[in-house]
Amino acid sequence: LQAAHAACAFAMSFDDHEVDNNWVGDISGENVDPEMFQLRRMVAMQAWYEHMPVRRAQFPLLTGMTAHRRLDVGRLLRMHVLDTRSYRSDQPCEDGRIKPCLREARVSGSVLGTGQERWLDEGLANVAVWNVIAQQLLVMPFDRRRPGEEHPNLGTDIWDGYRSARDRLIGSIRKRDLK
């Protein structure tokens, strides 16, 4: 891994498994006591920071960390590295435990939070040839329904669990006429 980091550029982000399955903000995905979860998240982010090739600006503090950032390569490329855990709304349908999780339950909430969503929208207005959105969640709908099941089984921990947020992301891309 050290040799790979020395040879190639890495743009690091994190997902839920560095801390707790399906965590969002201050909410544990596994019903851990809130104070213990805050401690777990802080320690996990400290370990992540110490072992990943990230900038000093990503240093975790007691109040959290700013993991989203932009990386520009001249006019060729602008990479928007997102944080899809720290600011997001809780997953709908009790993290998908309520079946079926109807469309109406998945139309509110945010994956990025208001501030990061605005930051991304503003950042997409640039002169770069390529805009890359680096994040770890499946954007398109993915129906995991098994044969014979009547209702769709759509993920709640991916963008499909936050359809309005996904629509705003796609709208931002369309507004800038990005291809």
mmCIF file of C-alpha atoms in Angstrom, residues 10 13 15 21-22 28-29 34 36 49 62 72 74 83 85 87 92-94 101 111 113-114 123 130 132 148 161 176:
data_model
loop_
_atom_site.group_PDB
_atom_site.id
_atom_site.type_symbol
_atom_site.label_atom_id
_atom_site.label_comp_id
_atom_site.label_asym_id
_atom_site.label_seq_id
_atom_site.Cartn_x
_atom_site.Cartn_y
_atom_site.Cartn_z
ATOM 1 C CA PHE A 10 -4.945 8.910 -4.378
ATOM 2 C CA SER A 13 -12.785 9.570 1.119
ATOM 3 C CA ASP A 15 -17.776 5.425 3.845
ATOM 4 C CA ASN A 21 -22.475 0.152 9.432
ATOM 5 C CA ASN A 22 -24.868 2.719 7.913
ATOM 6 C CA SER A 28 -25.151 4.984 14.800
ATOM 7 C CA GLY A 29 -26.453 2.425 12.352
ATOM 8 C CA PRO A 34 -24.816 8.241 21.404
ATOM 9 C CA MET A 36 -20.055 5.910 22.807
ATOM 10 C CA TYR A 49 -6.554 10.427 8.993
ATOM 11 C CA LEU A 62 -13.921 17.057 18.372
ATOM 12 C CA ASP A 72 -7.992 20.713 -9.606
ATOM 13 C CA GLY A 74 -5.277 22.823 -14.327
ATOM 14 C CA ASP A 83 -18.512 13.271 2.306
ATOM 15 C CA ARG A 85 -21.867 10.393 5.872
ATOM 16 C CA TYR A 87 -24.076 15.651 7.058
ATOM 17 C CA PRO A 92 -35.725 6.306 5.416
ATOM 18 C CA CYS A 93 -37.842 3.374 6.571
ATOM 19 C CA GLU A 94 -35.621 2.738 9.599
ATOM 20 C CA CYS A 101 -40.130 1.242 1.699
ATOM 21 C CA VAL A 111 -27.096 12.832 1.316
ATOM 22 C CA GLY A 113 -26.396 18.273 3.783
ATOM 23 C CA THR A 114 -27.375 21.773 2.679
ATOM 24 C CA GLY A 123 -18.081 24.082 -7.736
ATOM 25 C CA TRP A 130 -13.811 17.063 -16.911
ATOM 26 C CA VAL A 132 -15.406 14.086 -11.507
ATOM 27 C CA GLY A 148 -41.723 -13.452 -6.999
ATOM 28 C CA GLY A 161 -33.023 6.467 -0.496
ATOM 29 C CA ARG A 176 -24.272 23.485 -16.012
#
